[in-house]
Amino acid sequence: QVQLVESGGGSVVAGGSLRLSCAPAGYIYDNMCMAWFRQAPGKEREAVAAVDSDGSTSYKDSVKGRFTISRDIAKNTLVLQMSSLKPEDTAIYYCRADWTCMDVTPMGYWGPGTQVTVST
């Protein structure tokens, strides 16, 4: 019954910025962790950033300082603000809601993904 839809993906030049949003349709339990994952061509899916129910955040080391994850309660959206983008950030980005944060799991709720392409 829960649907997650990502938006904001696109193509940018290295050093640019993008703002990804995830709009859940349906109720998301307050104790669930909201996270962004990504999967680049030829690579396994990996966690990028997460924000837990208590507001604590976690980031993949390579994006720390460049990406910021946040919850906009008023607008009922999950946001990933990305700056200083690098070509290695190119991937399909997925919004995920689960009781875990940075673990890749087949359970939980996943969005269909949005493409982010960073060119040199």
mmCIF file of C-alpha atoms in Angstrom:
data_model
loop_
_atom_site.group_PDB
_atom_site.id
_atom_site.type_symbol
_atom_site.label_atom_id
_atom_site.label_comp_id
_atom_site.label_asym_id
_atom_site.label_seq_id
_atom_site.Cartn_x
_atom_site.Cartn_y
_atom_site.Cartn_z
ATOM 1 C CA GLN A 1 0.000 0.000 0.000
ATOM 2 C CA VAL A 2 3.026 2.266 0.371
ATOM 3 C CA GLN A 3 4.534 3.752 -2.739
ATOM 4 C CA LEU A 4 7.753 5.753 -2.948
ATOM 5 C CA VAL A 5 8.429 7.963 -5.939
ATOM 6 C CA GLU A 6 11.739 9.704 -6.557
ATOM 7 C CA SER A 7 12.163 12.910 -8.503
ATOM 8 C CA GLY A 8 14.850 15.456 -9.244
ATOM 9 C CA GLY A 9 17.285 13.301 -11.149
ATOM 10 C CA GLY A 10 18.983 14.550 -14.263
ATOM 11 C CA SER A 11 22.249 15.230 -15.996
ATOM 12 C CA VAL A 12 24.780 17.727 -14.680
ATOM 13 C CA VAL A 13 28.405 18.631 -15.160
ATOM 14 C CA ALA A 14 30.936 17.716 -12.486
ATOM 15 C CA GLY A 15 30.838 20.205 -9.659
ATOM 16 C CA GLY A 16 27.151 20.852 -10.104
ATOM 17 C CA SER A 17 24.257 20.203 -7.772
ATOM 18 C CA LEU A 18 21.023 18.269 -7.761
ATOM 19 C CA ARG A 19 18.197 17.939 -5.284
ATOM 20 C CA LEU A 20 16.453 14.599 -5.116
ATOM 21 C CA SER A 21 13.074 14.209 -3.487
ATOM 22 C CA CYS A 22 11.108 11.202 -2.398
ATOM 23 C CA ALA A 23 7.380 11.532 -1.927
ATOM 24 C CA PRO A 24 5.754 8.632 -0.130
ATOM 25 C CA ALA A 25 2.184 7.785 -0.983
ATOM 26 C CA GLY A 26 0.659 6.140 1.999
ATOM 27 C CA TYR A 27 1.648 5.973 5.627
ATOM 28 C CA ILE A 28 5.257 5.390 6.604
ATOM 29 C CA TYR A 29 5.760 4.254 10.165
ATOM 30 C CA ASP A 30 7.556 6.808 12.272
ATOM 31 C CA ASN A 31 10.113 4.271 13.467
ATOM 32 C CA MET A 32 11.286 3.444 9.949
ATOM 33 C CA CYS A 33 14.577 4.716 8.625
ATOM 34 C CA MET A 34 14.487 6.641 5.365
ATOM 35 C CA ALA A 35 17.473 6.249 3.107
ATOM 36 C CA TRP A 36 18.901 6.849 -0.328
ATOM 37 C CA PHE A 37 20.658 4.065 -2.188
ATOM 38 C CA ARG A 38 22.295 4.053 -5.575
ATOM 39 C CA GLN A 39 23.444 1.560 -8.132
ATOM 40 C CA ALA A 40 25.984 2.364 -10.801
ATOM 41 C CA PRO A 41 26.459 0.284 -13.952
ATOM 42 C CA GLY A 42 28.356 -2.898 -13.160
ATOM 43 C CA LYS A 43 28.289 -2.301 -9.428
ATOM 44 C CA GLU A 44 26.206 -3.477 -6.512
ATOM 45 C CA ARG A 45 23.594 -1.323 -4.891
ATOM 46 C CA GLU A 46 24.990 0.730 -2.032
ATOM 47 C CA ALA A 47 23.681 2.997 0.679
ATOM 48 C CA VAL A 48 24.376 6.685 0.211
ATOM 49 C CA ALA A 49 22.685 8.406 3.113
ATOM 50 C CA ALA A 50 20.041 7.735 5.711
ATOM 51 C CA VAL A 51 18.050 9.558 8.329
ATOM 52 C CA ASP A 52 16.596 7.580 11.199
ATOM 53 C CA SER A 53 13.399 8.202 13.112
ATOM 54 C CA ASP A 54 15.307 10.100 15.788
ATOM 55 C CA GLY A 55 16.778 12.449 13.210
ATOM 56 C CA SER A 56 20.262 10.974 13.235
ATOM 57 C CA THR A 57 21.978 10.771 9.869
ATOM 58 C CA SER A 58 24.476 8.443 8.253
ATOM 59 C CA TYR A 59 26.495 8.897 5.092
ATOM 60 C CA LYS A 60 28.705 6.869 2.847
ATOM 61 C CA ASP A 61 32.238 8.170 3.350
ATOM 62 C CA SER A 62 32.668 9.247 -0.253
ATOM 63 C CA VAL A 63 29.663 11.585 -0.138
ATOM 64 C CA LYS A 64 30.140 12.991 3.340
ATOM 65 C CA GLY A 65 30.384 16.753 3.253
ATOM 66 C CA ARG A 66 28.845 16.901 -0.201
ATOM 67 C CA PHE A 67 25.423 15.319 0.315
ATOM 68 C CA THR A 68 22.821 16.217 2.898
ATOM 69 C CA ILE A 69 19.805 14.094 3.699
ATOM 70 C CA SER A 70 16.784 15.576 5.406
ATOM 71 C CA ARG A 71 13.135 15.033 6.112
ATOM 72 C CA ASP A 72 10.616 17.727 5.317
ATOM 73 C CA ILE A 73 7.737 16.760 7.561
ATOM 74 C CA ALA A 74 5.487 19.587 6.419
ATOM 75 C CA LYS A 75 5.780 18.565 2.781
ATOM 76 C CA ASN A 76 5.972 14.855 3.564
ATOM 77 C CA THR A 77 9.126 14.397 1.539
ATOM 78 C CA LEU A 78 12.607 12.970 1.904
ATOM 79 C CA VAL A 79 15.301 15.115 0.351
ATOM 80 C CA LEU A 80 18.857 14.468 -0.732
ATOM 81 C CA GLN A 81 20.723 17.656 -1.540
ATOM 82 C CA MET A 82 23.783 16.817 -3.591
ATOM 83 C CA SER A 83 26.573 19.269 -4.316
ATOM 84 C CA SER A 84 30.069 19.082 -5.776
ATOM 85 C CA LEU A 85 28.915 16.145 -7.831
ATOM 86 C CA LYS A 86 31.504 13.840 -9.306
ATOM 87 C CA PRO A 87 31.330 11.433 -12.255
ATOM 88 C CA GLU A 88 31.483 8.529 -9.814
ATOM 89 C CA ASP A 89 28.171 9.709 -8.371
ATOM 90 C CA THR A 90 26.508 8.638 -11.604
ATOM 91 C CA ALA A 91 23.928 5.995 -10.774
ATOM 92 C CA ILE A 92 20.269 5.266 -10.371
ATOM 93 C CA TYR A 93 19.209 6.599 -7.005
ATOM 94 C CA TYR A 94 16.550 4.841 -4.970
ATOM 95 C CA CYS A 95 14.468 5.970 -2.041
ATOM 96 C CA ARG A 96 14.038 3.295 0.630
ATOM 97 C CA ALA A 97 12.044 2.993 3.825
ATOM 98 C CA ASP A 98 12.902 0.175 6.190
ATOM 99 C CA TRP A 99 13.616 -0.655 9.809
ATOM 100 C CA THR A 100 17.313 -0.736 8.936
ATOM 101 C CA CYS A 101 19.210 2.268 7.631
ATOM 102 C CA MET A 102 22.295 1.534 5.574
ATOM 103 C CA ASP A 103 21.786 -2.160 4.900
ATOM 104 C CA VAL A 104 20.683 -3.351 1.488
ATOM 105 C CA THR A 105 17.622 -5.501 2.081
ATOM 106 C CA PRO A 106 15.027 -7.061 -0.191
ATOM 107 C CA MET A 107 12.376 -6.014 2.278
ATOM 108 C CA GLY A 108 11.048 -2.615 3.092
ATOM 109 C CA TYR A 109 9.700 -0.150 0.572
ATOM 110 C CA TRP A 110 11.650 0.880 -2.508
ATOM 111 C CA GLY A 111 11.010 3.519 -5.104
ATOM 112 C CA PRO A 112 11.504 2.857 -8.827
ATOM 113 C CA GLY A 113 14.632 5.004 -8.931
ATOM 114 C CA THR A 114 15.738 8.176 -10.661
ATOM 115 C CA GLN A 115 18.775 8.550 -12.889
ATOM 116 C CA VAL A 116 21.606 10.869 -11.927
ATOM 117 C CA THR A 117 24.314 11.420 -14.500
ATOM 118 C CA VAL A 118 27.405 13.498 -13.837
ATOM 119 C CA SER A 119 29.643 14.238 -16.788
ATOM 120 C CA THR A 120 33.234 15.418 -16.854
#
